[in-house]
Amino acid sequence: IPYNKKIWNREPRDMSYDWVKDKLPIPNKAGFISALFSSEKDKMPHAEFYYPNSNTTISFIESLAEGLEIIYDYEVNSITREADGCHYIINNEHEFDLVISTVPLNVLPHIIEKCPSDVLDASRKLKYNQVTTMLWESKPTSNTWTYIPSDLSIFHRYIHIGNFFEPIKNYTITESIGIRSESEMIDCGLKDPF
């Protein structure tokens, strides 16, 4: 419970298992008891994964971008869907048949031209958390991830990405819910054992 309270930034009574039902296994009593005596693994989408042998963490994204026209460092202020429903005009300058947005869902509807008012209203009501991350040179560890439920640390998770490199490197990413300053991240990081 302390970890869930920390990463969701709200009281457990205000949470629902529906938030994670397709991401994490939601056991019933029979399934819980069965798992105690079985070696069967869950069948969630992330139960098995691997990293490419490229020795970089960006190779997956680069492979998705191959052969595509991608405009980087471009501020999007408006998205208009053409009448044919198959094309999108960005900032009245560029036409695309597909737009992949990484804009937060409370912002995106406000830049879509003629977005229905009920969608705009719903987007204003969305609750969300911001996350601050920092890359560190860290001590050696055999862990892949380390979760920190304690409220004595602002971090909730360490991702020991250096263990995915060949040879292994001592790199770790820390994550903290909320907007944190660089000095706050460093002060907390220096207190932690990683």
Coordinates of C-alpha atoms in Angstrom, one line a residue:
I1 CA 0.0 0.0 0.0
P2 CA 2.8 2.6 0.8
Y3 CA 4.2 2.1 -2.7
N4 CA 0.9 2.5 -4.5
K5 CA 0.1 5.6 -2.4
K6 CA 3.4 7.0 -3.4
I7 CA 3.3 6.4 -7.2
W8 CA -0.4 7.3 -7.6
N9 CA -0.1 10.3 -5.3
R10 CA -3.5 9.6 -3.7
E11 CA -5.0 7.6 -0.9
P12 CA -5.7 3.9 -1.6
R13 CA -9.5 4.4 -0.9
D14 CA -9.5 6.8 -3.9
M15 CA -8.0 4.2 -6.2
S16 CA -9.5 1.4 -8.2
Y17 CA -8.1 -1.9 -9.6
D18 CA -9.6 -0.9 -12.9
W19 CA -6.7 1.4 -13.4
V20 CA -4.3 -1.5 -13.9
K21 CA -6.5 -4.4 -14.8
D22 CA -4.9 -4.9 -18.3
K23 CA -1.4 -4.1 -17.0
L24 CA -1.1 -6.2 -13.9
P25 CA -2.7 -9.5 -12.9
I26 CA -5.7 -9.0 -10.6
P27 CA -6.0 -12.3 -8.7
N28 CA -9.2 -13.6 -7.1
K29 CA -8.9 -15.7 -4.0
A30 CA -8.8 -19.0 -5.9
G31 CA -6.1 -17.7 -8.2
F32 CA -4.1 -16.4 -5.3
I33 CA -4.1 -19.7 -3.5
S34 CA -3.3 -21.6 -6.7
A35 CA -0.3 -19.4 -7.3
L36 CA 1.1 -20.3 -3.9
F37 CA 1.5 -23.9 -5.0
S38 CA 2.1 -23.5 -8.7
S39 CA 5.0 -22.4 -10.9
E40 CA 2.6 -21.1 -13.6
K41 CA 3.4 -17.5 -14.6
D42 CA 1.0 -14.7 -15.4
K43 CA 0.1 -14.1 -19.0
M44 CA 0.1 -10.3 -18.9
P45 CA 1.5 -8.5 -22.0
H46 CA 4.7 -7.5 -20.2
A47 CA 5.4 -10.9 -18.6
E48 CA 8.1 -11.6 -21.2
F49 CA 10.2 -9.0 -22.8
Y50 CA 13.7 -8.5 -24.1
Y51 CA 16.0 -5.7 -25.1
P52 CA 17.7 -5.6 -28.5
N53 CA 21.3 -6.6 -28.7
S54 CA 22.3 -3.1 -30.0
N55 CA 23.7 -2.0 -26.6
T56 CA 21.7 1.2 -26.7
T57 CA 18.3 2.0 -25.2
I58 CA 17.2 4.1 -28.2
S59 CA 17.5 1.4 -30.9
F60 CA 13.8 0.3 -30.5
I61 CA 12.6 3.9 -31.1
E62 CA 15.1 4.3 -34.0
S63 CA 13.7 1.2 -35.7
L64 CA 10.2 2.5 -35.4
A65 CA 11.3 5.7 -37.1
E66 CA 13.0 4.0 -40.1
G67 CA 11.5 5.2 -43.4
L68 CA 9.3 7.8 -41.8
E69 CA 9.2 11.5 -42.2
I70 CA 9.6 12.8 -38.6
I71 CA 9.9 16.4 -37.7
Y72 CA 11.8 17.0 -34.5
D73 CA 11.8 20.0 -32.1
Y74 CA 8.6 21.4 -33.6
E75 CA 5.9 22.9 -31.5
V76 CA 2.4 21.9 -32.4
N77 CA -0.2 24.5 -31.8
S78 CA -3.1 23.1 -33.9
I79 CA -4.2 19.9 -35.4
T80 CA -7.0 19.9 -38.0
R81 CA -8.6 16.8 -39.4
E82 CA -9.3 17.1 -43.1
A83 CA -12.9 16.5 -44.3
D84 CA -11.8 13.1 -45.9
G85 CA -11.0 11.9 -42.3
C86 CA -7.7 10.5 -43.6
H87 CA -5.3 13.4 -43.3
Y88 CA -4.2 15.8 -40.6
I89 CA -2.9 19.4 -41.0
I90 CA -0.4 20.5 -38.3
N91 CA -0.1 24.3 -37.7
N92 CA -1.6 24.8 -41.2
E93 CA 1.8 23.9 -42.6
H94 CA 2.3 20.1 -42.7
E95 CA -0.1 17.3 -43.9
F96 CA 0.1 13.8 -42.5
D97 CA -1.9 10.6 -42.7
L98 CA -0.9 9.6 -39.2
V99 CA -0.2 11.6 -36.1
I100 CA 1.3 10.0 -33.0
S101 CA 1.0 12.3 -30.0
T102 CA 3.0 12.4 -26.9
V103 CA 1.2 15.5 -25.7
P104 CA -0.5 15.0 -22.2
L105 CA -4.2 14.1 -22.5
N106 CA -5.2 17.2 -20.6
V107 CA -3.5 19.4 -23.3
L108 CA -4.1 17.5 -26.6
P109 CA -7.9 18.2 -27.0
H110 CA -7.2 21.9 -26.7
I111 CA -5.0 22.0 -29.8
I112 CA -7.4 19.8 -31.9
E113 CA -9.5 22.1 -34.1
K114 CA -13.3 21.6 -33.6
C115 CA -12.8 19.3 -30.6
P116 CA -16.2 18.5 -29.1
S117 CA -16.9 20.5 -26.0
D118 CA -17.6 17.4 -23.9
V119 CA -14.1 16.1 -24.7
L120 CA -12.6 19.5 -23.7
D121 CA -14.6 19.4 -20.5
A122 CA -13.5 15.9 -19.7
S123 CA -9.8 16.7 -20.4
R124 CA -9.9 19.5 -17.8
K125 CA -11.1 17.0 -15.2
L126 CA -8.3 14.5 -15.8
K127 CA -6.1 13.8 -12.8
Y128 CA -2.4 13.1 -13.5
N129 CA 1.0 12.9 -12.0
Q130 CA 4.2 14.3 -13.3
V131 CA 7.4 12.4 -13.0
T132 CA 11.0 13.7 -12.7
T133 CA 13.8 11.4 -13.8
M134 CA 17.6 11.5 -13.4
L135 CA 20.4 9.4 -14.9
W136 CA 23.1 8.4 -12.4
E137 CA 26.4 6.6 -12.5
S138 CA 25.7 4.2 -9.7
K139 CA 27.3 1.4 -7.6
P140 CA 27.2 -2.1 -9.1
T141 CA 24.0 -4.0 -8.5
S142 CA 22.5 -7.2 -9.9
N143 CA 19.0 -5.7 -9.6
T144 CA 17.0 -4.8 -12.7
W145 CA 14.6 -2.5 -10.8
T146 CA 14.5 -1.4 -7.2
Y147 CA 11.2 -0.1 -5.8
I148 CA 11.2 2.3 -2.8
P149 CA 7.9 2.4 -0.9
S150 CA 9.3 4.4 2.0
D151 CA 8.2 8.1 2.3
L152 CA 11.7 8.8 3.5
S153 CA 12.9 9.0 -0.1
I154 CA 11.4 11.0 -2.9
F155 CA 12.2 8.3 -5.3
H156 CA 9.8 5.5 -6.0
R157 CA 11.9 3.4 -8.4
Y158 CA 15.4 2.8 -9.6
I159 CA 15.8 1.4 -13.1
H160 CA 19.2 -0.1 -13.3
I161 CA 19.6 0.2 -17.1
G162 CA 23.3 -0.4 -17.0
N163 CA 22.5 -4.1 -16.4
F164 CA 21.1 -4.3 -20.0
F165 CA 24.4 -3.3 -21.5
E166 CA 27.1 -5.6 -22.6
P167 CA 29.4 -5.3 -20.8
I168 CA 27.4 -4.2 -17.8
K169 CA 27.7 -0.5 -16.9
N170 CA 26.9 1.2 -13.6
Y171 CA 24.0 3.4 -14.8
T172 CA 20.7 3.9 -13.0
I173 CA 17.6 6.0 -13.6
T174 CA 15.7 7.3 -10.6
E175 CA 12.0 8.3 -10.8
S176 CA 10.1 10.6 -8.5
I177 CA 6.5 11.6 -8.6
G178 CA 6.1 15.4 -9.1
I179 CA 8.3 18.2 -10.4
R180 CA 11.6 18.0 -8.6
S181 CA 14.6 20.3 -8.9
E182 CA 18.0 19.0 -9.9
S183 CA 19.4 19.8 -6.4
E184 CA 16.5 18.0 -4.7
M185 CA 17.1 14.9 -6.8
I186 CA 20.9 15.0 -6.1
D187 CA 20.4 15.6 -2.4
C188 CA 18.1 12.6 -2.1
G189 CA 20.2 10.5 -4.5
L190 CA 23.3 11.0 -2.4
K191 CA 21.5 9.6 0.7
D192 CA 20.5 6.4 -1.1
P193 CA 22.6 3.2 -1.3
F194 CA 22.6 2.9 -5.1

